[in-house]
Short mmCIF file of C-alpha atoms in Angstrom, two decimals:
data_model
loop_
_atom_site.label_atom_id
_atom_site.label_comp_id
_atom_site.label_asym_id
_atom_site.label_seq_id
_atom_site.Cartn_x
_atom_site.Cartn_y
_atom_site.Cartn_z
CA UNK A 25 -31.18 -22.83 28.83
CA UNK A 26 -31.64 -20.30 25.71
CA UNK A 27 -28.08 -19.11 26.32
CA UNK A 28 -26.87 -22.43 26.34
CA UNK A 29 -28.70 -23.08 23.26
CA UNK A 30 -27.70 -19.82 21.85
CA UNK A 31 -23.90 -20.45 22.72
CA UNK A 32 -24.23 -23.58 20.98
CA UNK A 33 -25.01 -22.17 17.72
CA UNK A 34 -22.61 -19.41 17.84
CA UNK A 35 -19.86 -22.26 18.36
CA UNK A 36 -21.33 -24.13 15.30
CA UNK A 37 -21.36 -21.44 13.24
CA UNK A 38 -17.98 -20.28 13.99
CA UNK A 39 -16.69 -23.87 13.13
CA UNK A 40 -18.70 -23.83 9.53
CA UNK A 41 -16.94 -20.55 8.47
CA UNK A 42 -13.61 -22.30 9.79
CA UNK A 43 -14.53 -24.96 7.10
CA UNK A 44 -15.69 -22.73 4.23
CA UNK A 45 -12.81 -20.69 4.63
CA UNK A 46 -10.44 -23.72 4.74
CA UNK A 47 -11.58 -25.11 1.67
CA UNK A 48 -11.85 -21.29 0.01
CA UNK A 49 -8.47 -21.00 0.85
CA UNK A 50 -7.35 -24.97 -1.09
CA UNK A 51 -9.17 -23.63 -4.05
CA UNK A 52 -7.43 -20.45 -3.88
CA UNK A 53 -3.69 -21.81 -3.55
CA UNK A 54 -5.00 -24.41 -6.76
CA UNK A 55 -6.04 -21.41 -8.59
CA UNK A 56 -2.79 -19.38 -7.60
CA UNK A 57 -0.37 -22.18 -8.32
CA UNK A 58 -2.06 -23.26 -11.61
CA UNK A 59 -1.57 -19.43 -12.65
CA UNK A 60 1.91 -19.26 -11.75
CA UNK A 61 2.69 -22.56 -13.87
CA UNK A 62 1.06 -21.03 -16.92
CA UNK A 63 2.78 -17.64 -16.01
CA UNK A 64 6.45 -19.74 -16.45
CA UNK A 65 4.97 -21.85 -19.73
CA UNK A 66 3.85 -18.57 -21.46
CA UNK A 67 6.96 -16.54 -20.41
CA UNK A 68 4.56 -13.67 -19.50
CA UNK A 69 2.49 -11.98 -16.79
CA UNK A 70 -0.49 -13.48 -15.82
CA UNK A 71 -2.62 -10.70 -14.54
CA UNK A 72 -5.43 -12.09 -12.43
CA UNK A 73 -8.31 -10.94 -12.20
CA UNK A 74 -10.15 -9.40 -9.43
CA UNK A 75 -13.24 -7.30 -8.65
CA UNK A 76 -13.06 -3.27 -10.41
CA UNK A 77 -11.33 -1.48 -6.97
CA UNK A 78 -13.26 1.39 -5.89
CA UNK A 79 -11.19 4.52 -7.49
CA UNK A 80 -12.17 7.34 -9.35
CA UNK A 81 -10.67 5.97 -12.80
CA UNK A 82 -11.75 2.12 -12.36
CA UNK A 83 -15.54 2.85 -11.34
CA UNK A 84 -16.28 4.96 -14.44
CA UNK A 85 -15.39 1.81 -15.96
CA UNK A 86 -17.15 -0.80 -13.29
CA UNK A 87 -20.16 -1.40 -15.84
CA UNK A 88 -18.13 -2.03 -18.78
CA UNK A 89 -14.72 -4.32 -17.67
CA UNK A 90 -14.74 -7.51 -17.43
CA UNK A 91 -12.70 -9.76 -14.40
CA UNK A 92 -10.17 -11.82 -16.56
CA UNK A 93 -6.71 -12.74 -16.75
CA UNK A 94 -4.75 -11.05 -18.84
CA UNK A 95 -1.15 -11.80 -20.43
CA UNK A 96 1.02 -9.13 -22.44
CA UNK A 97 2.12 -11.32 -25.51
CA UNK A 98 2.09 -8.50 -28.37
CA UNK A 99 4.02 -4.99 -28.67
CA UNK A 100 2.28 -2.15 -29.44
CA UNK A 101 2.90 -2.49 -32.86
CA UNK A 102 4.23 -5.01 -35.07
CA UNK A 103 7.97 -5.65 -34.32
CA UNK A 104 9.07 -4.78 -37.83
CA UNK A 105 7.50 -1.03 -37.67
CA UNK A 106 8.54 -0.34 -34.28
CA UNK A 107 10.97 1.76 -34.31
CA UNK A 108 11.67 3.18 -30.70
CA UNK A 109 9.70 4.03 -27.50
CA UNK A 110 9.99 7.49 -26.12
CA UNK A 111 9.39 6.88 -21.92
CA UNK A 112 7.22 8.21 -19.52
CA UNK A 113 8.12 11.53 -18.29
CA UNK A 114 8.55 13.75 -21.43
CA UNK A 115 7.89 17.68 -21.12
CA UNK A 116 6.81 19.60 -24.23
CA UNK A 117 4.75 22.39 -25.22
CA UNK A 118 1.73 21.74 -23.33
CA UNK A 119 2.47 18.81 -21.32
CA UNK A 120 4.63 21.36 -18.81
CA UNK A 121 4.19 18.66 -16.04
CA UNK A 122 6.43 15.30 -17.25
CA UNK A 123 3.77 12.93 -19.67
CA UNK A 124 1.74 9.83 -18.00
CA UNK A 125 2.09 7.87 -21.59
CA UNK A 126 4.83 6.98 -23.79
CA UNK A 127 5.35 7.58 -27.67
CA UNK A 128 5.45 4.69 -29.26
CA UNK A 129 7.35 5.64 -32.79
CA UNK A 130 7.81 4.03 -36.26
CA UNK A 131 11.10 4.50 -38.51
CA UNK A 132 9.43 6.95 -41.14
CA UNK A 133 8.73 9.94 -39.08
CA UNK A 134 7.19 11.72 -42.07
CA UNK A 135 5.13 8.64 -43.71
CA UNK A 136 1.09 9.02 -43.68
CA UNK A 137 -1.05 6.83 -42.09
CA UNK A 138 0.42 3.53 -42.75
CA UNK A 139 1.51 1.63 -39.51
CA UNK A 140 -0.66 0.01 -37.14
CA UNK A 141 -1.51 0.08 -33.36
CA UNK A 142 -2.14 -3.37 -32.24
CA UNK A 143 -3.79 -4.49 -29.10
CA UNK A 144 -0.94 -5.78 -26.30
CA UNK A 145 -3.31 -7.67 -24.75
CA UNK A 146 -6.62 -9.14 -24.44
CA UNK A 147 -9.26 -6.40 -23.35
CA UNK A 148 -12.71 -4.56 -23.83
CA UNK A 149 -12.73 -0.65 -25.81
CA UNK A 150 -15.00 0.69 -23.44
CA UNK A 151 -14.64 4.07 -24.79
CA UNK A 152 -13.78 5.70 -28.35
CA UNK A 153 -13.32 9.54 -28.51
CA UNK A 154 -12.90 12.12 -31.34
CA UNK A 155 -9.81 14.11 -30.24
CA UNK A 156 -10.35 18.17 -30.39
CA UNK A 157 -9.98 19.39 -34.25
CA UNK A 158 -7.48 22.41 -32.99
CA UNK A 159 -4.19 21.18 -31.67
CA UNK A 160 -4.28 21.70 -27.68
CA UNK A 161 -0.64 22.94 -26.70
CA UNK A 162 1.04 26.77 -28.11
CA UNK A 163 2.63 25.25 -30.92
CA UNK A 164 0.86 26.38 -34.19
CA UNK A 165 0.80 22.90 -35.72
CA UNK A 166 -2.41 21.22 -37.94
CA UNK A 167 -3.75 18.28 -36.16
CA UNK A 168 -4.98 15.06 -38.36
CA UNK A 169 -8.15 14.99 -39.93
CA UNK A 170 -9.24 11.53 -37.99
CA UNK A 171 -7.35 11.46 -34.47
CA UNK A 172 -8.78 9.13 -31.96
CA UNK A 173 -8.38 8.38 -27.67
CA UNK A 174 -9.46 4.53 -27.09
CA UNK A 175 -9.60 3.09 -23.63
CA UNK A 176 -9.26 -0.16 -23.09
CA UNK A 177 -10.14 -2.52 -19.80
CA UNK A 178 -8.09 -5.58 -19.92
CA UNK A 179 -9.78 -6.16 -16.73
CA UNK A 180 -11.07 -4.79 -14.16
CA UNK A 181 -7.69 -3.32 -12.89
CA UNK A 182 -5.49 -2.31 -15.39
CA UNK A 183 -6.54 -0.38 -18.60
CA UNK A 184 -4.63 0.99 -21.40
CA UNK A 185 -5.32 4.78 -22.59
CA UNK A 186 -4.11 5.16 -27.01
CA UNK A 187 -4.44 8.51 -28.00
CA UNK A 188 -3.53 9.50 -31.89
CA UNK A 189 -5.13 6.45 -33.17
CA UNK A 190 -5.88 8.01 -36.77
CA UNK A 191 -8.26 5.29 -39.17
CA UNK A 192 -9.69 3.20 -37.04
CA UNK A 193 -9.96 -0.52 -37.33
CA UNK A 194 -13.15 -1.44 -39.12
CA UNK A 195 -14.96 -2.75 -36.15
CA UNK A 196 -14.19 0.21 -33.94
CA UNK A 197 -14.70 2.64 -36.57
CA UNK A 198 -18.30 1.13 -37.38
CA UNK A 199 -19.26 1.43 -33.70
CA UNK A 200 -18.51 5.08 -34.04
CA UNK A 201 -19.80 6.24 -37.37
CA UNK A 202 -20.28 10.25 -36.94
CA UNK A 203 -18.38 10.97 -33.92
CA UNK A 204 -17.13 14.25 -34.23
CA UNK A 205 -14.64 16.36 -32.43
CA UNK A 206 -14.69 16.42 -28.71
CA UNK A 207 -17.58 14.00 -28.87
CA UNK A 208 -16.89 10.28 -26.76
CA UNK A 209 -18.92 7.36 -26.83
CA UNK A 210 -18.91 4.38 -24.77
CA UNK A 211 -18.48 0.58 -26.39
CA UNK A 212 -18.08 -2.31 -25.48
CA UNK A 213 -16.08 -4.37 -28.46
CA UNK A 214 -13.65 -7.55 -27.81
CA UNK A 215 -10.35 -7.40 -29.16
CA UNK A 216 -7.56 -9.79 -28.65
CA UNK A 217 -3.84 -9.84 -28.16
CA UNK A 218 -2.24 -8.35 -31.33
CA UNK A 219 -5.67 -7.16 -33.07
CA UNK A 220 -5.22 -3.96 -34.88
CA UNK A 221 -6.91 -1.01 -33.28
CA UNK A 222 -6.10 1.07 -36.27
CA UNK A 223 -3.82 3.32 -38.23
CA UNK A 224 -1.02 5.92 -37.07
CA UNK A 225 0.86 7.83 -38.87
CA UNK A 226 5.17 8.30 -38.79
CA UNK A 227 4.91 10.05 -35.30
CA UNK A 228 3.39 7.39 -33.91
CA UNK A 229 0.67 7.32 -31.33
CA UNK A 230 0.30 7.60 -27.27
CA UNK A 231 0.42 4.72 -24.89
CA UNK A 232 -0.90 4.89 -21.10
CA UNK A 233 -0.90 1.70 -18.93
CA UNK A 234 -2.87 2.09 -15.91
CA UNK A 235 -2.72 -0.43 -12.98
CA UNK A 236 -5.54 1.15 -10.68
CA UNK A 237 -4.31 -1.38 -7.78
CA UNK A 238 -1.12 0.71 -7.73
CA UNK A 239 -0.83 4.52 -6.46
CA UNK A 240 2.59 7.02 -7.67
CA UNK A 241 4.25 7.49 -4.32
CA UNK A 242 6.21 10.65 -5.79
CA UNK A 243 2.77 12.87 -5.72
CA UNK A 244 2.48 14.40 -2.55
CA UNK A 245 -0.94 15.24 -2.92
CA UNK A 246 -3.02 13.12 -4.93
CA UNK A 247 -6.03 15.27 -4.93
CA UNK A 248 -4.16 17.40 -7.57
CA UNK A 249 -4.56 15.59 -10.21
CA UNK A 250 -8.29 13.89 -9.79
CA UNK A 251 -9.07 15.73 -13.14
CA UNK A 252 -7.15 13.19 -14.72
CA UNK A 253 -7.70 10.75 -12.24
CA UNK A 254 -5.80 7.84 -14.06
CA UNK A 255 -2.34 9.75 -13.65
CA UNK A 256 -1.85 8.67 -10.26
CA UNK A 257 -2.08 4.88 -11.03
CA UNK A 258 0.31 5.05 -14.35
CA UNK A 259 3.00 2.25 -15.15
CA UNK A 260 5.54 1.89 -17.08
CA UNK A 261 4.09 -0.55 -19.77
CA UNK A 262 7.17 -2.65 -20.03
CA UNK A 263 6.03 -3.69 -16.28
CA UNK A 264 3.31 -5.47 -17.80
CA UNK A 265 5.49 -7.88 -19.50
CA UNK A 266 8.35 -10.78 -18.84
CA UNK A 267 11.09 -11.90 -20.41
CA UNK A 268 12.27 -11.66 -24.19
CA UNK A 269 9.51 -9.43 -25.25
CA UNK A 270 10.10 -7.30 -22.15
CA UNK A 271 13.54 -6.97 -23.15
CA UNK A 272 13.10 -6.68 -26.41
CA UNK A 273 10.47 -3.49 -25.79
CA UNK A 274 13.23 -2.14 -23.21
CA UNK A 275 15.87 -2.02 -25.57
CA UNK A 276 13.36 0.11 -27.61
CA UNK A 277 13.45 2.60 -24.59
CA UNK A 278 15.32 5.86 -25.51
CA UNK A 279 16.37 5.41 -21.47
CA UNK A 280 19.78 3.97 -20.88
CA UNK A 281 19.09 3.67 -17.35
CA UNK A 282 16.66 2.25 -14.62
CA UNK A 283 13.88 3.00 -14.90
CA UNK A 284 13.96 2.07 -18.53
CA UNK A 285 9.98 2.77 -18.75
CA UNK A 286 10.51 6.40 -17.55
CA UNK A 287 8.84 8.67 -14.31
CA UNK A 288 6.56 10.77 -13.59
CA UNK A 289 6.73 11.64 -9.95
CA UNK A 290 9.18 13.37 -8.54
CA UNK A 291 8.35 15.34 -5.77
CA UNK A 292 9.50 14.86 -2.75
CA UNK A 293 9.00 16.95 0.88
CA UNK A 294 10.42 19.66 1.47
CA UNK A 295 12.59 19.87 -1.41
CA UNK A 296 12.38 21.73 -4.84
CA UNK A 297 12.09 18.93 -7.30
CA UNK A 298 8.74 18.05 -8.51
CA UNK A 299 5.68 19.37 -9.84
CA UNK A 300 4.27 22.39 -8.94
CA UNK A 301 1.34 24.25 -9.45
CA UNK A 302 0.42 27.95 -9.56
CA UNK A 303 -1.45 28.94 -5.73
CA UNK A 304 -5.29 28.93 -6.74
CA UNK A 305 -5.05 27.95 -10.18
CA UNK A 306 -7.01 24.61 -8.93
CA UNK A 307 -3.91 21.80 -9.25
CA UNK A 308 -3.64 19.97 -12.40
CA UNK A 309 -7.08 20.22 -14.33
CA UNK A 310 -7.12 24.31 -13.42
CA UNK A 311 -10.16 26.19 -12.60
CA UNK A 312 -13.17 27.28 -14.93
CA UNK A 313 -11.25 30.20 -15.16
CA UNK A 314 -8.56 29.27 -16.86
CA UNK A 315 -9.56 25.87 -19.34
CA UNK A 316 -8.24 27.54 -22.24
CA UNK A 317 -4.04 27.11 -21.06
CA UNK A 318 -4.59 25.04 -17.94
CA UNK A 319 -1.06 24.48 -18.06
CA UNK A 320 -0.44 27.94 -17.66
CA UNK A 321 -0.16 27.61 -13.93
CA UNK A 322 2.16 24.15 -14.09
CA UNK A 323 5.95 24.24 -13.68
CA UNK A 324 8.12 21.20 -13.35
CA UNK A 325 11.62 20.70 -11.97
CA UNK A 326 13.07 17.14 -12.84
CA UNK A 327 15.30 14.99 -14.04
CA UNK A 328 15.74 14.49 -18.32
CA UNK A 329 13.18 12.01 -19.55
CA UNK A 330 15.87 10.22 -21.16
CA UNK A 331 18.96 10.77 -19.05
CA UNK A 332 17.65 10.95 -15.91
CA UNK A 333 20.11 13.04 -14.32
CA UNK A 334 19.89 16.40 -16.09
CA UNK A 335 17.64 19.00 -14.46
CA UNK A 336 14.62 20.22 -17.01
CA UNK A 337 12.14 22.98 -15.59
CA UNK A 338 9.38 23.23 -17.99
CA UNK A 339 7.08 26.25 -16.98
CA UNK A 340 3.49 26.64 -18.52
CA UNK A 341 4.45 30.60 -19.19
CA UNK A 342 7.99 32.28 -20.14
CA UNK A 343 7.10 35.27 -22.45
CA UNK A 344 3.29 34.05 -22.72
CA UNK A 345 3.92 30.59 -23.57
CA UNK A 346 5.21 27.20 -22.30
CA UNK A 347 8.90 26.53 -22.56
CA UNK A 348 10.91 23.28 -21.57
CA UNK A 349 14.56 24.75 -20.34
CA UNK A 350 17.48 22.93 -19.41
CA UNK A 351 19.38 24.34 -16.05
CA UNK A 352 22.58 25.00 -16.77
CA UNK A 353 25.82 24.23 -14.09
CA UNK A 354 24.85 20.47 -13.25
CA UNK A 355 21.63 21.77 -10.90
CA UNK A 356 20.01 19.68 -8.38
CA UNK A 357 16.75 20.47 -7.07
CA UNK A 358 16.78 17.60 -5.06
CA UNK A 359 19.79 19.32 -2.94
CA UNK A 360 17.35 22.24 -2.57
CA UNK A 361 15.57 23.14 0.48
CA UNK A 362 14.07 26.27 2.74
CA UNK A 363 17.74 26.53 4.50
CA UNK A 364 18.65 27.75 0.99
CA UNK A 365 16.68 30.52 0.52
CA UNK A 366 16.98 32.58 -2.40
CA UNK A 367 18.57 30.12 -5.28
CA UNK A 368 19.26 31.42 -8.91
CA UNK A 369 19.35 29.09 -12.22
CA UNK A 370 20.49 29.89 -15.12
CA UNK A 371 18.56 28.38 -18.38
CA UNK A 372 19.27 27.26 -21.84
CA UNK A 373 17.68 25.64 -24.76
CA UNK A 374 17.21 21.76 -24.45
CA UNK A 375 19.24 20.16 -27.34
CA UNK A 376 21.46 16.81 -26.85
CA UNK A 377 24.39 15.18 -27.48
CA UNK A 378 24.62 11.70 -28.81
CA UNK A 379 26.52 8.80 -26.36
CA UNK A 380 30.32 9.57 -28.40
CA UNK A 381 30.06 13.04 -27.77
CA UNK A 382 28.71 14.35 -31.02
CA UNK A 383 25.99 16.83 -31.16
CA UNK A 384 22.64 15.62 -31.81
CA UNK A 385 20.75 17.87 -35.48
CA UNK A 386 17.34 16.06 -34.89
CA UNK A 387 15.90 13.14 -36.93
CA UNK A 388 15.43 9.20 -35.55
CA UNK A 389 17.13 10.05 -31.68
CA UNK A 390 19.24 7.49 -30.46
CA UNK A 391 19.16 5.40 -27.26
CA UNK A 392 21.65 6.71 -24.39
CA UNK A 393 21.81 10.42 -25.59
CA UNK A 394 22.21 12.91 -22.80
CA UNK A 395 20.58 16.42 -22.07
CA UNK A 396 23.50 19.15 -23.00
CA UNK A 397 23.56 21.83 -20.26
CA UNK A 398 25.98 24.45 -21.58
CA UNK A 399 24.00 26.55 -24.15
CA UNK A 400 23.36 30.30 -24.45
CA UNK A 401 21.27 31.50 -21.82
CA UNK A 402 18.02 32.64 -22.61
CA UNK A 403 17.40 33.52 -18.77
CA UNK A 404 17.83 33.27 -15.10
CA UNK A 405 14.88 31.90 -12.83
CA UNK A 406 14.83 32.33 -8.96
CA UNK A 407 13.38 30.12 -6.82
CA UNK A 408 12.60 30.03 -2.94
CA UNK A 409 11.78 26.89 -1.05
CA UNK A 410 8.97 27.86 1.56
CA UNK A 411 7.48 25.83 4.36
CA UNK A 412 4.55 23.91 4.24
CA UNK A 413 5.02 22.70 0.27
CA UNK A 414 5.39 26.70 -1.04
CA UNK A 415 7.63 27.77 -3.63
CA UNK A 416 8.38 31.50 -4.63
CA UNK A 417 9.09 31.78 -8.29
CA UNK A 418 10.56 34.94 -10.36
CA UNK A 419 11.27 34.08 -14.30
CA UNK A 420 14.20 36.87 -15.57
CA UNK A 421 13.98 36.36 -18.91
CA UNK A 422 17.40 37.50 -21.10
CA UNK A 423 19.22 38.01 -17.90
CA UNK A 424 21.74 36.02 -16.35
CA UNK A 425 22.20 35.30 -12.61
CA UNK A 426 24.91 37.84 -12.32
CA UNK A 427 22.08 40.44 -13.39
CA UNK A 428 19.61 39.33 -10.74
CA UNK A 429 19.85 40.64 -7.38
CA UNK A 430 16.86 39.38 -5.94
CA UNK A 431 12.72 39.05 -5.73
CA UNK A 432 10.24 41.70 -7.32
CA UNK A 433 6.87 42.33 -6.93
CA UNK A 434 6.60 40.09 -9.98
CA UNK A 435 7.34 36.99 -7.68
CA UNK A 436 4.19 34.13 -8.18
CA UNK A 437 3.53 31.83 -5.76
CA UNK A 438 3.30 28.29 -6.56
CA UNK A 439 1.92 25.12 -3.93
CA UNK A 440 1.03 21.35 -4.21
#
């Protein structure tokens, strides 16, 4: 009799969560389809909101976001001082491995502090930083005298990282009176869609956008780069828009080609292109042993940020500091494999040529210019595909291929 009874209840309770979930689900297609009617009125994304996944970027965060949806309506700046959009995947200086943010640029490249960084969508600052009062990188530049890293948590899921925000807007910068250098502080201060976060200068400032519900395929391992631990979850920012503001960011884009927004993962298996990293300098972040050039230990073998086709390797040390080379003779590390062996490249300073053909002198760059790979060259690198994700790396600097005739004992060995 008390099974009978027992069965009973399981069987009643089994046909209550039928119910719940029934109606759960009615109220969720409502809620879906009432989303997806506002997404077509408002012409762009309706990002809706969820709990904060559990990742290592999103649960610093957990305390502070808020769940929400969120829709892209404004551009990073006011459409009369944009000027153009570098795209993800830059190398320079520093940033040896290709950059998880874009530059978002103004026309006056040498006008003071006079443009403004505007919010591109509704969100939280949940953190304001003082950015370090010495330039980090082995260019001897001066870095501004107010330079600012703001965080912001549209939601729960996807964030957006500013870096090179100079005067702050007068609600952030009264949250953060006497902040100095290096020092962070967490917030928690509402902005909306097109607010002004503050002021940049005529290079412009840094833009991340971070969906933490997505994960870069083009990483093979992951764990490399936990000491920055958003990297792995950065998108282009013109995904986080539709229609004629999308398009009118994307013709912005310095990229002629898909992806318009830029990469920043290109390894794949087996194969030479890719990041790698330097074998026990400690992946992306480095070691306590080596904080001071991190990137030291990084070298990167990819496509052009802006052509995507011409091969770049940017290597954190050629003659004791990092250089971004272009390989000459149309290389493709993607062609590149153990069954090579031994492959020499030959490498020249970047410069570029504009889409008619003309050499590009610097100033405002163009969209559509290409990488030019037939310069002097500086030197000859030699690289060996190994097994189990292993590359052995010489760097001959001032000789050509024809002068290299094979490994030294001054061969590195680099993993990922």
């Amino acid at each position: 009799m008390q099974k009978q009874h027992q069965a009973g209840f399981h069987i009643t309770l089994i046909l209550l969560v039928v119910a719940v979930v029934g109606v759960a689900g009615l109220i969720g297609y409502r809620l879906i389809s009432t989303h997806d009617v506002a997404r077509d009125e408002q012409d762009a994304p309706r990002q809706q909101a969820r709990p904060a996944p559990e990742n290592g970027f999103a649960a610093q965060y957990k305390d502070a976001c808020k769940p929400r949806d969120v829709t892209f309506t404004s551009g990073p700046m006011p459409a009369d001082q944009l000027a153009y959009i570098e795209p993800l995947g830059k190398v320079g200086d520093g940033h040896v491995t290709p950059t998880d943010h874009v530059y978002v640029h103004p026309p006056d490249m040498n006008a003071g502090d006079v443009y403004d960084a505007v919010m591109p969508a509704d969100g939280t600052v949940v953190e304001i930083a003082a950015m370090p009062s010495q330039y980090v990188g082995d260019r001897d530049i001066q870095t501004s005298p107010e330079d600012h890293r703001l965080v912001v948590a549209h939601n729960c899921e996807l964030y957006s990282i500013f870096i090179h925000i100079h005067k702050l807007a007068p609600k952030l910068a009264d949250a953060v009176k006497g902040l100095q250098p290096n020092q962070s502080k967490r917030v928690s201060l509402e902005l909306k869609a097109g607010d002004k976060l503050g002021k940049v200068g005529g290079h412009g400032y840094d833009w991340t956008s971070v969906d933490t519900t997505k994960q870069l395929s083009g990483f093979i391992t992951p764990d490399n780069y936990k000491g920055e631990s958003w990297k792995i979850h950065t998108v282009s920012p013109f995904d986080m828009y539709e229609g004629a503001l999308k398009q009118e960011l994307e013709a912005k884009s310095l990229r002629a080609r898909a992806p318009l927004g830029g990469k920043i993962d290109w390894d794949q298996p087996g194969k030479l292109i890719g990041n790698w990293f330097r074998e026990g300098s400690g992946g992306y972040a480095g070691t306590n042993n080596n904080q001071g050039r991190y990137w030291d230990a990084h070298l990167s073998i990819a496509p052009d940020f802006i052509d995507g086709v011409t091969t770049i390797v940017s290597i954190g040390n050629w003659e004791g500091k990092a250089a971004q080379l272009v390989a000459k003779g149309g290389f493709k590390p993607e062609t590149v494999t153990p069954a090579n062996g031994p492959v020499k490249v030959e490498l020249a300073r970047i410069s570029y040529v504009l889409p008619d053909g003309s050499p590009w002198y610097g100033g405002a760059p163009v969209k559509g210019m290409t990488a030019n790979a037939t310069g002097e060259t500086l030197g000859t690198i030699m690289f060996e595909v190994q097994k189990g994700e292993r590359l052995k790396v010489e760097k001959f600097v001032g000789k050509t291929a024809a002068q290299v005739h094979g490994f030294t004992a001054e061969a590195q060995t680099y993993t990922r």
